[in-house]
C-alpha positions as CSV (number, residue, x, y, z in Angstrom):
1,M,-33.6,124.8,-36.8
2,E,-30.7,122.4,-36.2
3,K,-31.5,118.7,-36.4
4,Q,-31.9,117.0,-33.0
5,Y,-30.7,113.5,-32.1
6,L,-31.6,111.1,-29.3
7,V,-28.7,108.9,-28.2
8,V,-28.9,105.6,-26.3
9,V,-26.6,105.8,-23.3
10,E,-26.4,102.8,-20.9
11,G,-29.6,101.4,-22.3
12,K,-31.6,104.6,-22.0
13,P,-32.4,107.3,-24.6
14,R,-30.8,110.7,-23.7
15,G,-31.1,114.1,-25.3
16,P,-32.1,115.6,-27.6
17,Y,-28.6,116.8,-28.7
18,S,-27.8,119.1,-31.5
19,Y,-25.5,118.1,-34.4
20,S,-22.7,120.1,-32.9
21,E,-23.2,118.7,-29.4
22,L,-22.7,115.2,-30.6
23,K,-19.0,115.8,-31.0
24,T,-18.7,116.3,-27.2
25,L,-20.2,112.9,-26.5
26,S,-18.4,109.5,-26.4
27,I,-20.2,108.1,-29.4
28,R,-19.0,104.9,-31.0
29,P,-19.9,103.5,-34.4
30,T,-22.4,101.1,-32.7
31,T,-24.1,103.7,-30.5
32,F,-27.8,103.8,-31.3
33,I,-29.1,107.2,-32.4
34,K,-32.3,108.5,-34.0
35,T,-33.9,111.8,-35.0
36,P,-37.6,112.6,-34.4
37,E,-38.2,111.9,-38.1
38,M,-36.8,108.3,-37.9
39,D,-39.1,105.4,-37.0
40,D,-36.4,103.5,-35.2
41,Y,-32.9,103.8,-33.9
42,K,-29.9,103.1,-36.1
43,E,-26.3,102.6,-35.3
44,A,-24.2,105.8,-35.7
45,H,-22.1,104.5,-38.5
46,E,-25.3,104.0,-40.6
47,L,-26.0,107.7,-40.7
48,S,-23.9,109.4,-43.4
49,E,-23.9,112.8,-41.7
50,L,-22.5,111.3,-38.5
51,R,-19.9,109.3,-40.3
52,E,-18.7,112.6,-41.7
53,L,-18.9,114.4,-38.4
54,L,-17.3,111.7,-36.2
55,G,-14.9,110.1,-38.7
56,F,-16.6,106.7,-38.8
57,K,-16.5,104.2,-41.6
58,E,-19.7,102.5,-42.7
59,Q,-19.8,99.0,-41.4
60,A,-21.7,96.1,-42.9
61,V,-24.9,95.3,-41.0
62,I,-26.2,91.9,-41.8
63,P,-29.8,92.4,-42.9
64,Q,-32.5,90.8,-40.7
65,Y,-35.8,92.1,-42.1
66,F,-36.7,91.4,-45.7
67,A,-39.4,92.8,-48.0
68,T,-42.3,90.4,-48.7
69,L,-43.6,89.9,-52.2
70,D,-46.7,92.0,-51.5
71,Q,-44.7,94.9,-50.3
72,R,-42.5,94.7,-53.4
73,L,-45.5,94.5,-55.7
74,L,-47.0,97.6,-54.0
75,A,-43.8,99.5,-54.4
76,A,-43.7,98.5,-58.1
77,A,-47.3,99.7,-58.6
78,I,-46.3,103.1,-57.0
79,D,-43.3,103.3,-59.4
80,Y,-45.5,102.6,-62.4
81,L,-48.0,105.3,-61.3
82,I,-45.1,107.8,-61.0
83,I,-43.7,106.9,-64.4
84,F,-47.2,107.0,-65.9
85,A,-47.8,110.5,-64.5
86,V,-44.5,111.7,-66.1
87,Y,-45.6,110.0,-69.4
88,C,-49.0,111.8,-69.4
89,F,-47.2,115.1,-68.9
90,V,-44.7,114.5,-71.7
91,A,-47.4,113.1,-74.0
92,V,-49.7,116.1,-73.5
93,L,-46.7,118.4,-74.2
94,A,-45.7,116.5,-77.3
95,V,-49.3,116.4,-78.7
96,S,-49.8,120.1,-78.1
97,L,-46.9,120.9,-80.4
98,T,-48.7,119.5,-83.5
99,D,-52.2,119.8,-85.0
100,K,-51.9,116.6,-87.1
101,K,-54.0,113.8,-85.7
102,V,-51.9,111.0,-87.1
103,I,-48.7,112.4,-85.5
104,Q,-50.6,113.0,-82.2
105,I,-51.7,109.4,-82.1
106,A,-48.2,108.1,-83.0
107,L,-46.6,110.2,-80.3
108,S,-49.1,109.0,-77.7
109,V,-48.7,105.3,-78.5
110,A,-44.9,105.6,-78.8
111,A,-44.6,107.3,-75.4
112,L,-47.0,104.7,-73.8
113,A,-44.7,101.9,-75.1
114,L,-41.8,103.4,-73.4
115,I,-43.2,103.1,-69.9
116,P,-42.0,99.5,-69.1
117,V,-38.7,100.3,-70.8
118,S,-38.1,103.5,-68.9
119,R,-38.5,101.7,-65.6
120,I,-35.2,99.9,-66.1
121,P,-32.9,103.1,-66.1
122,Y,-35.2,104.6,-63.5
123,S,-34.7,101.6,-61.1
124,I,-30.9,101.4,-61.9
125,L,-30.4,105.1,-61.1
126,L,-32.3,105.1,-57.8
127,E,-31.3,101.7,-56.4
128,S,-27.6,102.6,-56.8
129,S,-28.1,106.1,-55.4
130,G,-27.9,107.1,-51.7
131,R,-31.7,106.4,-51.4
132,Q,-31.0,102.7,-52.3
133,G,-34.4,102.4,-53.7
134,T,-37.0,103.7,-56.1
135,F,-39.6,106.2,-54.9
136,G,-42.1,103.3,-54.3
137,K,-39.6,101.4,-52.2
138,V,-38.5,104.4,-50.2
139,L,-42.2,105.3,-49.4
140,L,-42.7,101.8,-48.0
141,G,-39.4,101.8,-46.0
142,L,-37.7,99.4,-48.4
143,K,-34.2,99.5,-49.9
144,V,-32.0,97.4,-52.1
145,T,-28.6,96.2,-50.7
146,D,-26.0,93.7,-51.5
147,E,-25.9,90.5,-49.4
148,N,-23.9,92.3,-46.7
149,G,-26.4,95.0,-46.3
150,L,-24.4,97.7,-48.2
151,R,-25.3,100.0,-51.0
152,I,-25.1,98.5,-54.4
153,T,-23.1,99.8,-57.3
154,T,-24.6,100.9,-60.6
155,A,-23.3,97.8,-62.3
156,R,-25.0,95.5,-59.8
157,A,-28.2,97.6,-60.0
158,A,-28.1,97.1,-63.8
159,S,-27.5,93.4,-63.6
160,R,-30.4,93.1,-61.1
161,N,-32.9,95.0,-63.2
162,L,-31.8,93.3,-66.5
163,A,-32.1,89.9,-64.7
164,K,-35.8,90.7,-64.0
165,L,-36.3,89.9,-67.7
166,I,-35.4,86.3,-66.8
167,S,-37.9,86.3,-63.9
168,K,-40.6,87.5,-66.3
169,L,-39.7,84.9,-69.0
170,T,-40.3,82.2,-66.4
171,L,-43.9,83.4,-66.3
172,G,-43.5,84.9,-62.9
173,V,-41.9,81.8,-61.3
174,G,-38.7,83.8,-60.8
175,Y,-40.7,86.2,-58.6
176,L,-42.7,83.6,-56.8
177,S,-39.5,81.8,-55.8
178,G,-39.1,84.5,-53.2
179,F,-41.9,82.9,-51.2
180,F,-39.7,79.9,-50.6
181,D,-36.6,81.7,-49.6
182,K,-35.9,82.8,-46.0
183,R,-34.5,86.1,-47.3
184,Q,-37.3,86.6,-49.8
185,Q,-34.8,86.6,-52.7
186,C,-36.4,86.4,-56.1
187,L,-34.5,84.8,-59.0
188,H,-33.1,88.2,-60.2
189,D,-31.9,89.0,-56.7
190,K,-30.0,85.7,-56.5
191,I,-28.4,86.3,-59.9
192,A,-27.3,89.8,-58.9
193,G,-26.5,89.0,-55.3
194,T,-28.9,91.6,-53.9
195,L,-31.5,91.8,-51.2
196,V,-34.6,94.0,-50.7
197,V,-34.7,94.8,-47.0
198,R,-37.1,96.7,-44.9
199,D,-37.1,98.8,-41.7
200,R,-37.9,96.8,-38.6
201,L,-41.2,98.7,-38.0
202,V,-42.6,98.4,-41.5
């Protein structure tokens, strides 16, 4: 079934319209549009499929809603659970390949030690992707952007996640500093020039 869109026209939602029908409407980059799956309306230029259909360029949208520390901690907990589940699968597979107890224990401990390390490339890859966030962040309606609200590059995602080491070395003060910032920027976000934003209805 073709995706349906609601379009705000003169302050009122109209539709639903099919993807192909949108071309016949006078849609501007700032026209508000949503699908039944979306919690809230977005401007047309924010939706990649509509930019492709209507020839819009993505415009910077100054972020207004920022993720709180508790939301970010919950997202991190979800990410660790996901990585731990993958670790368990890999560890069981590796252990099953040998009958020697010493090797089994060594493989299990080595894999467990890799969990916090593996979160760095995991976060870099997903935060710089079209999802703009790890699985934990996406589940909570959060995403990582630059200070203009745009998708970050792989280099910026790398600097953000490596800078988290500084936030940890300050015994968590780098994270807690977000409490005192109007945009909830932690120390590593300030270093990398990033924001963690949330959907308005979260």
